Amino acid sequence: MTIHSLNTKRASRSAESRVAAQDWRALVSELNAQGCAVMPGLLSPEECAEIASLYPHEEHFRSHVVMARHGFGKGEYRYFRYPLPDLIEGLRTALYPRLATVANDWNEKMGAALRYPADHAAFLKRCHDEGQTKPTPLLLQYGPGDFNCLHQDLYGALAFPLQVAILLSEPGEDFTGGEFVLTEQRPRMQSRAEVVPLKRGDAVIFAVHNRPVQGTKGHYRVNLRHGVSRLRSGQRHTVGIIFHDAK
């Protein structure tokens, strides 16, 4: 057994235990009510710093995106290459089964036939069978004046309806501004905005595209987008965990 495989096993056990320690009844209730929920203290300050420190090292990444070149906003991000860093891989694997239960419930309420397997490896096989083979977890970096336009992270025909972003920087110390923003477009109604306060190490789970909302005649579908408001000062790093792979 190699040192890498040992580290992977340790990271996997660590991820499973910290994910299991979250209050999932409250998280699911908040996801159903608001389309987002916060997992406090998912990463330690040391782990946040370690992940953020990877950004300048190109060997960890498959691509580099400068947002302004594509009209995405201002700032930049890098997509990780496979194999993912152990802790990110462990969290992706550990979070998926709990979120798949929510995703299947949402699809049932919205009348969608698609169901997601309980195991992340099985879901990735479906992605790869669809030609979606590129890893999507990413590391984002913002400086003063940077922002991320409202968007949806859809990378192919097959998309998992929930994703996770973990703030790696401390608001008020490392940066100001730069709030996580979620908007919800409701049929024949004005859009609703949600600003999610996060501390370093907190993770926000949120809907990628659609979610069901209870109405007077049953559930109806709403459309969501997410982004980051303008950074006023400092530097902000975030790691995004997306569960489907890209075309």
PDB file of C-alpha atoms in Angstrom, residues 13 61 176:
ATOM      1  CA  ARG A  13     -12.628   8.418   6.807  1.00  0.00           C
ATOM      2  CA  PHE A  61      -5.417  21.619 -12.406  1.00  0.00           C
ATOM      3  CA  THR A 176     -14.660  42.410   2.566  1.00  0.00           C
TER       4      THR A 176
END
